[in-house]
Structures are given as structure tokens and as C-alpha cells.
Coordinates of C-alpha atoms in Angstrom, one line a residue:
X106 CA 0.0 0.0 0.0
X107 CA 2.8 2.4 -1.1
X108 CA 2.9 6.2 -1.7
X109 CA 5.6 7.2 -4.0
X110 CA 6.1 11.0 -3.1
X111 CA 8.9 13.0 -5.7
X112 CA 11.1 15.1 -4.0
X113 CA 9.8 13.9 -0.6
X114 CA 13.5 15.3 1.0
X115 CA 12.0 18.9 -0.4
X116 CA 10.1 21.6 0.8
X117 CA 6.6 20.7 -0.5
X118 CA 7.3 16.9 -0.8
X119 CA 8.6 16.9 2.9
X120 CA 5.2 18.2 4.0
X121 CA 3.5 16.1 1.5
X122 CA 5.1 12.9 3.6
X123 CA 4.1 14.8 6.5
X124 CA 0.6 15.0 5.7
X125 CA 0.3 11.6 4.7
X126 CA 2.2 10.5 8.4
X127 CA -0.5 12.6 10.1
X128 CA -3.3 10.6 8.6
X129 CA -1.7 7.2 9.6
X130 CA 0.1 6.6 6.0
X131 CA 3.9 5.6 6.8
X132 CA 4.3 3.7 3.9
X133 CA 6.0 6.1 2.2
X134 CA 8.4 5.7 -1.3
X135 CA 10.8 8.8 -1.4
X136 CA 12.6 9.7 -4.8
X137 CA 14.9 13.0 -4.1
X138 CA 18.6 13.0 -4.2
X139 CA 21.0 13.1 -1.5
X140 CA 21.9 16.8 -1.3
X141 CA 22.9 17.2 2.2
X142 CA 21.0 20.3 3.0
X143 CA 17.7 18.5 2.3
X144 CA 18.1 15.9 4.6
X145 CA 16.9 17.5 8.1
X146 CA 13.6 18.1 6.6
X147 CA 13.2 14.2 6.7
X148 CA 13.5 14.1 10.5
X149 CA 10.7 12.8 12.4
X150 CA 9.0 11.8 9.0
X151 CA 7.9 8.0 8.4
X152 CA 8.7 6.3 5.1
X153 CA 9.8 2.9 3.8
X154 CA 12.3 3.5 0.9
X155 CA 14.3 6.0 -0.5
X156 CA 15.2 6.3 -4.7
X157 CA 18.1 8.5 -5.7
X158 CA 16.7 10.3 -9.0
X159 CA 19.9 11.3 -10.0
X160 CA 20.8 7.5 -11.0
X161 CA 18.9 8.4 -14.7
X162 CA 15.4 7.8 -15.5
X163 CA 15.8 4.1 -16.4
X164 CA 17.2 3.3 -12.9
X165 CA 13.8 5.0 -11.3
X166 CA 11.6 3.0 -13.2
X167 CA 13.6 0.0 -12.9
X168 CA 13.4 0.4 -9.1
X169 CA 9.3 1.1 -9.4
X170 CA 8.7 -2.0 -11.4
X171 CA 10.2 -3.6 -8.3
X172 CA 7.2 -1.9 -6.2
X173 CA 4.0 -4.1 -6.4
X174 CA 1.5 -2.0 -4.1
X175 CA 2.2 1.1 -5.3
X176 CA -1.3 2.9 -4.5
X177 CA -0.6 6.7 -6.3
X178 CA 2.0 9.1 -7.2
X179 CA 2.4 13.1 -5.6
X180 CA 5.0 13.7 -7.8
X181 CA 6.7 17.6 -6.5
X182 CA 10.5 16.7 -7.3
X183 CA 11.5 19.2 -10.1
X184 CA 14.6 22.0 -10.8
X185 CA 12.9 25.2 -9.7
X186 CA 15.9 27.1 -10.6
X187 CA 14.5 30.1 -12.7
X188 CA 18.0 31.2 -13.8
X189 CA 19.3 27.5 -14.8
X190 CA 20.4 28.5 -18.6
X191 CA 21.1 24.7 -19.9
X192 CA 17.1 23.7 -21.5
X193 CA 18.4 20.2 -21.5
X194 CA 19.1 19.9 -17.7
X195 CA 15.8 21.6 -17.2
X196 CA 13.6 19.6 -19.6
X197 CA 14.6 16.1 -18.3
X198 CA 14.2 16.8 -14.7
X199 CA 10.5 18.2 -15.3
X200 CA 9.1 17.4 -18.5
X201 CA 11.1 13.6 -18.9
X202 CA 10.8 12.6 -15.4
X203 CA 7.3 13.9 -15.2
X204 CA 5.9 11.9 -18.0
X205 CA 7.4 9.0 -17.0
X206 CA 5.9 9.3 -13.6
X207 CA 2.9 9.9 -15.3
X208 CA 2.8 6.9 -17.4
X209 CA 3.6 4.9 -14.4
X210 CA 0.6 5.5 -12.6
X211 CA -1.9 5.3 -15.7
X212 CA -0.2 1.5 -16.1
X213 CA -0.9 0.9 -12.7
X214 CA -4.1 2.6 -12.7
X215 CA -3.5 4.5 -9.5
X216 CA -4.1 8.8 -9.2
X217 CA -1.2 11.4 -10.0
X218 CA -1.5 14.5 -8.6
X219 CA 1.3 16.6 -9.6
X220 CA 2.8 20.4 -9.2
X221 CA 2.9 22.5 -11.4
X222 CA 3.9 26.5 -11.1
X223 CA 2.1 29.6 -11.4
X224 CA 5.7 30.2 -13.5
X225 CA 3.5 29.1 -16.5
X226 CA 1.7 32.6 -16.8
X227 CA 4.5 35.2 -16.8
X228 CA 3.2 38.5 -16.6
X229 CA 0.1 37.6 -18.1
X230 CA -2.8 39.8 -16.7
X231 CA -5.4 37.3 -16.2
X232 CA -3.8 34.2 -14.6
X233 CA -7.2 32.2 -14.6
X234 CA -6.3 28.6 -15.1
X235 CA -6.8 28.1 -18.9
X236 CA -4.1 26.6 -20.9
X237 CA -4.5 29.1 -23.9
X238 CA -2.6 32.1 -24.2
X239 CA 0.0 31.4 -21.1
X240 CA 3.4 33.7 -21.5
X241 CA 6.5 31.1 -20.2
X242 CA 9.6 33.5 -20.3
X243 CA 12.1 31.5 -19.0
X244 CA 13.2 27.3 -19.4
X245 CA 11.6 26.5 -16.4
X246 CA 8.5 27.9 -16.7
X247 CA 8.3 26.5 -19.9
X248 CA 9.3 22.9 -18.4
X249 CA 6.1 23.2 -16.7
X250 CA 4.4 24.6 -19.6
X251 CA 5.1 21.5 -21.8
X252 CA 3.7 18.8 -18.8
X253 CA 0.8 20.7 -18.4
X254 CA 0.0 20.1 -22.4
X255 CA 1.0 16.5 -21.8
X256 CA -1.2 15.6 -19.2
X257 CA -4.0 18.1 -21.2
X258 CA -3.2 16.4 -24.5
X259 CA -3.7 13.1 -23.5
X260 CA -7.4 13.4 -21.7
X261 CA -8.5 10.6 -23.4
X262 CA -5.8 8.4 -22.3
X263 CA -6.3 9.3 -19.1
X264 CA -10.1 9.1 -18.6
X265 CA -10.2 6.3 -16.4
X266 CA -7.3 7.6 -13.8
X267 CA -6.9 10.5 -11.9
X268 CA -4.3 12.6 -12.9
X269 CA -4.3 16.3 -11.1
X270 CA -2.4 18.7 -11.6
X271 CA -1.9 22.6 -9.1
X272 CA -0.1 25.4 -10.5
X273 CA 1.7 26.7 -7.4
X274 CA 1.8 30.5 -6.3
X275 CA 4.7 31.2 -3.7
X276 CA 4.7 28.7 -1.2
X277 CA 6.5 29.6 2.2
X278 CA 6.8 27.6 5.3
X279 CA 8.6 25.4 7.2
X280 CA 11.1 23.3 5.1
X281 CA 12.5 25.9 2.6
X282 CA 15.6 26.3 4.2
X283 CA 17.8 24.7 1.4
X284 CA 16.3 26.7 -1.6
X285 CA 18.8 29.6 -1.2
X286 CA 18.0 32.4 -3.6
X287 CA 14.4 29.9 -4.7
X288 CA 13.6 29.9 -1.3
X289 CA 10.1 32.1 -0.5
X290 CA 10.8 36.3 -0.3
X291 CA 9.0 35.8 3.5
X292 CA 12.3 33.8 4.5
X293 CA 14.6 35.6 2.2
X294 CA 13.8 38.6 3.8
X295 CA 13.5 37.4 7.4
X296 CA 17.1 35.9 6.4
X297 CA 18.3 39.4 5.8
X298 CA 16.6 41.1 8.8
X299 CA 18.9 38.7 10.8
X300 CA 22.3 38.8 9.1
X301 CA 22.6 42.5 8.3
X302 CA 19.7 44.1 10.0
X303 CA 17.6 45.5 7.1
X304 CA 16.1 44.4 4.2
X305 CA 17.0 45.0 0.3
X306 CA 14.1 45.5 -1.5
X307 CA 13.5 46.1 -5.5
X308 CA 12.0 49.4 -5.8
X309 CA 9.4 47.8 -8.5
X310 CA 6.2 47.0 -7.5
X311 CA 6.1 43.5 -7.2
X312 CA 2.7 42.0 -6.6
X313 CA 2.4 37.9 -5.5
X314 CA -0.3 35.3 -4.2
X315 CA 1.7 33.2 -1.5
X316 CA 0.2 30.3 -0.1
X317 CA 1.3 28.5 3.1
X318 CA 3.0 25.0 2.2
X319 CA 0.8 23.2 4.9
X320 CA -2.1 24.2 2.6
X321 CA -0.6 22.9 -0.2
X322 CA -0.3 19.4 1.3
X323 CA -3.7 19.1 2.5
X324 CA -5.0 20.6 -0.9
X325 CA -2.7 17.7 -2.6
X326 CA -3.9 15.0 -0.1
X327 CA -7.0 15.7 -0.7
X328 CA -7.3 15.3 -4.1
X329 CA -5.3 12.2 -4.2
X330 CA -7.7 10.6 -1.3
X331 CA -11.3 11.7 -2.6
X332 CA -12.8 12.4 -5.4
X333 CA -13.8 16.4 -5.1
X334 CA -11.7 17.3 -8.1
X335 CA -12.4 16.2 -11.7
X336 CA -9.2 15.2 -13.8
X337 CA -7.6 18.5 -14.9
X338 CA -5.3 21.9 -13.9
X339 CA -6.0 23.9 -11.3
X340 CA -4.7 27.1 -9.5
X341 CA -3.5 26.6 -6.0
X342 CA -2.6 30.0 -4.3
X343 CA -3.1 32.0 -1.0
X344 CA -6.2 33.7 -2.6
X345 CA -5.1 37.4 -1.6
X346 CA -2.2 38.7 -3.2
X347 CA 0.3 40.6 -0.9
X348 CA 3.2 42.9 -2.5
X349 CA 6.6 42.3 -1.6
X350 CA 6.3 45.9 0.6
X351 CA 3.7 44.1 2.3
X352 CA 5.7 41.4 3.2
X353 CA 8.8 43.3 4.4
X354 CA 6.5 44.7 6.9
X355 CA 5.0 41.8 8.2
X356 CA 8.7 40.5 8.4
X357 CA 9.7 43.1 10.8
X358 CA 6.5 44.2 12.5
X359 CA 6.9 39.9 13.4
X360 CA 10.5 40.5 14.5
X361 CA 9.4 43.7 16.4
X362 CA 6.8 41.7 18.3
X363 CA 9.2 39.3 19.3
X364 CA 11.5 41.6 20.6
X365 CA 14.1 40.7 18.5
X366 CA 14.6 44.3 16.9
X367 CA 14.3 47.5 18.2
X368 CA 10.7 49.3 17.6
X369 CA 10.8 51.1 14.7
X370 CA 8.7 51.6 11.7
X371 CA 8.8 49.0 9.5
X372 CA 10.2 51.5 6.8
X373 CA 13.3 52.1 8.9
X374 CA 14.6 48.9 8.4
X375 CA 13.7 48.6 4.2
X376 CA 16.4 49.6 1.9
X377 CA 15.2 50.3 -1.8
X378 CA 17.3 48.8 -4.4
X379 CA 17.7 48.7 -8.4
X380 CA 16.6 45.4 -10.2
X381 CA 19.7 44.0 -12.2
X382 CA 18.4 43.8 -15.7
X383 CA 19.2 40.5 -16.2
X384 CA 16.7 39.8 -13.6
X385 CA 13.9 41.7 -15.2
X386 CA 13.3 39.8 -18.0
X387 CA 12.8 36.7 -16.1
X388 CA 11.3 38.1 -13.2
X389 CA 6.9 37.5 -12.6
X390 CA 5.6 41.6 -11.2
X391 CA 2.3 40.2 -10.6
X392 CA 0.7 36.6 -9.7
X393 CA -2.7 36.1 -8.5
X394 CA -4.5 32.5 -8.6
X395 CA -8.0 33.7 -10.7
X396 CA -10.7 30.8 -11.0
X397 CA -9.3 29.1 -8.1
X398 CA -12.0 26.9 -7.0
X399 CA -13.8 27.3 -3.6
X400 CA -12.7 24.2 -2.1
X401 CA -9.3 25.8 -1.9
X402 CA -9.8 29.0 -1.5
X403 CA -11.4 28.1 1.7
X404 CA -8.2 25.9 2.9
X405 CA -5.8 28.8 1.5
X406 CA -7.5 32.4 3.3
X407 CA -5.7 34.2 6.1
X408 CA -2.1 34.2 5.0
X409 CA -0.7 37.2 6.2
X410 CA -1.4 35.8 9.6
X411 CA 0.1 32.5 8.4
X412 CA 3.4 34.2 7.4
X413 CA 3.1 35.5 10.7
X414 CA 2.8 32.8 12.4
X415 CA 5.7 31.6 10.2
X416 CA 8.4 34.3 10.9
X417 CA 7.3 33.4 14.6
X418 CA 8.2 30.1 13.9
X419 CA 11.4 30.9 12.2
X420 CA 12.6 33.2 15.6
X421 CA 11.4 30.8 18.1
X422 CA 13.9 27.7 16.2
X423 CA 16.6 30.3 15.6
X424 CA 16.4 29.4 11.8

């Protein structure tokens, strides 16, 4: 009665695992690699096996035909590394990998809920879920881009298993620590607060829906579990998008609650800065999850309290 759970040593996929502990699931098949700096986020987590992607695609499947009970696939393992300049590295860790993952879960007949990124609409002004008209601008948005046409191009083929796929908006919380410079702008900027005391901030207005990663793993757990979504792509953000301003303040005014800086204004401790330009052209100003369904908007409201609650987190575990 296995769970195979990609990039279960990640940030989402960690939670993911988590989720599935929580609800009395410990049979758990983790494919990640062994990057050192992911491996504290498996701590206290239950699972059964772990696969080492980076062995090549044939060795993955090779060691999933040896799984018999396999009983569906989250598959959240992918390069999220918006400035990775080689298409090839890109495309084979998300749109290779994915289909095969894929494929392996129609053959077994078992669901596939996947993640994809909010990365698939640029700067696109309405960001409402549809497949036509999306604006990729760099390789890894358009790694995503290409698996969400796969699994839209094959309906047919896939009409008797579930296959589900969330375009991600920002996710921050607890597990992001080894993303570096991917890692959310809530814990990139707490980051700053406490290394040199104020934060860098771009001076253009930057407009993003975050959403809280332990909503993202019950969203994904639910659709794997029941059947409240009907095969297809949907948006999975905080449902209220918060400007990076807005999160530099909730940063500090967190930090000044905890008595960890002095009490200022929040403004005192922002430093405007330039945008490089080789950042702009690859850079999203605006996200906001349009046509999200209900189901999730309800699970995903109240995130400025929940990045609260996360820099709170973050200062209590001296992170």
C-alpha cells in the first residue's frame, strides 16, 4: 500500500510525507537525491524506501517495477531554478521525469497528482487557469508549460485515472531552508533582517499570491484521497495577493513583536534597491491565482497571519 512521493526530501514533498504520516500513512516511497541540505527536513518523518533520482530515468523506473503495491503518485520533485540556462538539464528533470511518472501511474491505474507552477503565466494579466494564451519566459516555466500540455493532450488516455495537476503561487513555510536564492521572499527577507539588519528590497512594485505550504499538502492530499476534483489543472494559491512591501513589513513588524529588533517603523529597516536587468526579463511583477476553486480558496485564506505565524516560527527555532 505504497505512496511514492517525488522530491519527498523537499520543501513541499517533505510536508506532502508529513501530511500523509499525520493521517496514519507511513508507507511512504521517497525519490529525491542526496543533497545534504535537504536531509533534516526528513527528521521525524515516516517512510519505507528511498530512490536517488539522479541515478537516470531508467534506474527510477527500474526500481518502481520492483514496487508491487504502489497505491498513487504526488509527484513535487523538479529544478525550480529560474535562472538554470542549460534547457536540456531543465527539460529532463521536469518534463522527462514527469511523463514517466505519469505513465507509471496510468499503467498501474492508480491517481497522479502533480505540481505544477504559477511560472506558467509570466506576466500575463489574467492568470485564470486556462491553458491558452499562457506567457512562459524563461526554461523553467516552460518545463512546466510542456507537462501541463502533456497531461491536457492526453485526456482521453487518461479518462479512467486520476491525474491532477496545481499550478503553485509562492509557497513559504517550514522546510525551505535549502532553496537559497528559490527559497520564498517571506524567509529571504526574514534571512536578511537577521544577518545584516535590514532588508534589500527592489524598488518595482512586485505583486504575489503566497500560499502556506501546509495548505498545499492538504490541498494535494486531498485530491489524491477523494474524489472532489475532476481530472484536470487547477490554480492553487493564497487567494489574496500581498506585494513584496507588504511582506517586508509583516517580516519586521513579526520580528518587532518578538523583541528581536528594536521598535521602529517598518520603513526604517527597508532599503530600496535597483533590479539587475538580467533579472527583469525573467522576473513575474504580478501573480494572482484567478478561477481558483472554492474548495481551496477556503483551505488557503488568512495568509498574512500564516506568514506570521511563520516568521514566529522561524525566531522561536533560531532558523
Amino acid at each position: 500500500m505504497s505512496y511514492v512521493v517525488t522530491g519527498g526530501a523537499g520543501f513541499v514533498g517533505s510536508n506532502v510525507v508529513r501530511k500523509l504520516n499525520e493521517n496514519g500513512i507511513s508507507d511512504v516511497i521517497i525519490i529525491d537525491n542526496y543533497d545534504e541540505a535537504k536531509m533534516p527536513n526528513l527528521l521525524g518523518l515516516q517512510f519505507t524506501d528511498y530512490i536517488d533520482y539522479s541515478d537516470g530515468l531508467a534506474c527510477v523506473r527500474e526500481a518502481l517495477e520492483d514496487v508491487d503495491d504502489i497505491q498513487g503518485i504526488f509527484h513535487i520533485g523538479a529544478n525550480a531554478d529560474v535562472l538554470e540556462n542549460d534547457p536540456k538539464v531543465m527539460m529532463v528533470m521536469n518534463y522527462e521525469f514527469s511523463k514517466m511518472y505519469c505513465d507509471i501511474a496510468v499503467q498501474r491505474h492508480v491517481p497522479f497528482v502533480y505540481a505544477s507552477s504559477s511560472a506558467v503565466y509570466g506576466n500575463k494579466q489574467h492568470q485564470d487557469g486556462g491553458l491558452d494564451y499562457l506567457l512562459p519566459h524563461n526554461i523553467y516555466a516552460w518545463s512546466k508549460w510542456l507537462f501541463d500540455k502533456y497531461t491536457d493532450g492526453n485526456k482521453e488516455k487518461f479518462k479512467n485515472v486520476k491525474v491532477i495537476g496545481f499550478r503553485f503561487f509562492n509557497v513559504f513555510g517550514w522546510g525551505e531552508f535549502h532553496k537559497g536564492k528559490n527559497a520564498n521572499i517571506a524567509y529571504r527577507f526574514y534571512k536578511m533582517m537577521r544577518e545584516q539588519g535590514y532588508i534589500d528590497l527592489f524598488k518595482d512594485e512586485i505583486v504575489r499570491d503566497h500560499v502556506y505550504v501546509d495548505d498545499v499538502a492538504e490541498v494535494m492530499y486531498n485530491a489524491m484521497m477523494y474524489d472532489n476534483f475532476e481530472n484536470g489543472i487547477y490554480n492553487l494559491g493564497g487567494n489574496h495577493p500581498i506585494s513584496h512591501r507588504r511582506v517586508a513589513e509583516i517580516v519586521v513588524e513579526t520580528l518587532i513583536e518578538e523583541g528581536v529588533v528594536a521598535a521602529k517603523t517598518p520603513a526604517e529597516y527597508i532599503k530600496l534597491i535597483e533590479m539587475p536587468e538580467s533579472l527583469r526579463e525573467k522576473f513575474q511583477f504580478h501573480t494572482f491565482a484567478e478561477g481558483q476553486l472554492n474548495l481551496i480558496s477556503e483551505i488557503t485564506k488568512g495568509n498574512e497571519e500564516k506568514m506570521k505565524l511563520y516568521v514566529r516560527m522561524l525566531i522561536q527555532n533560531n532558523k
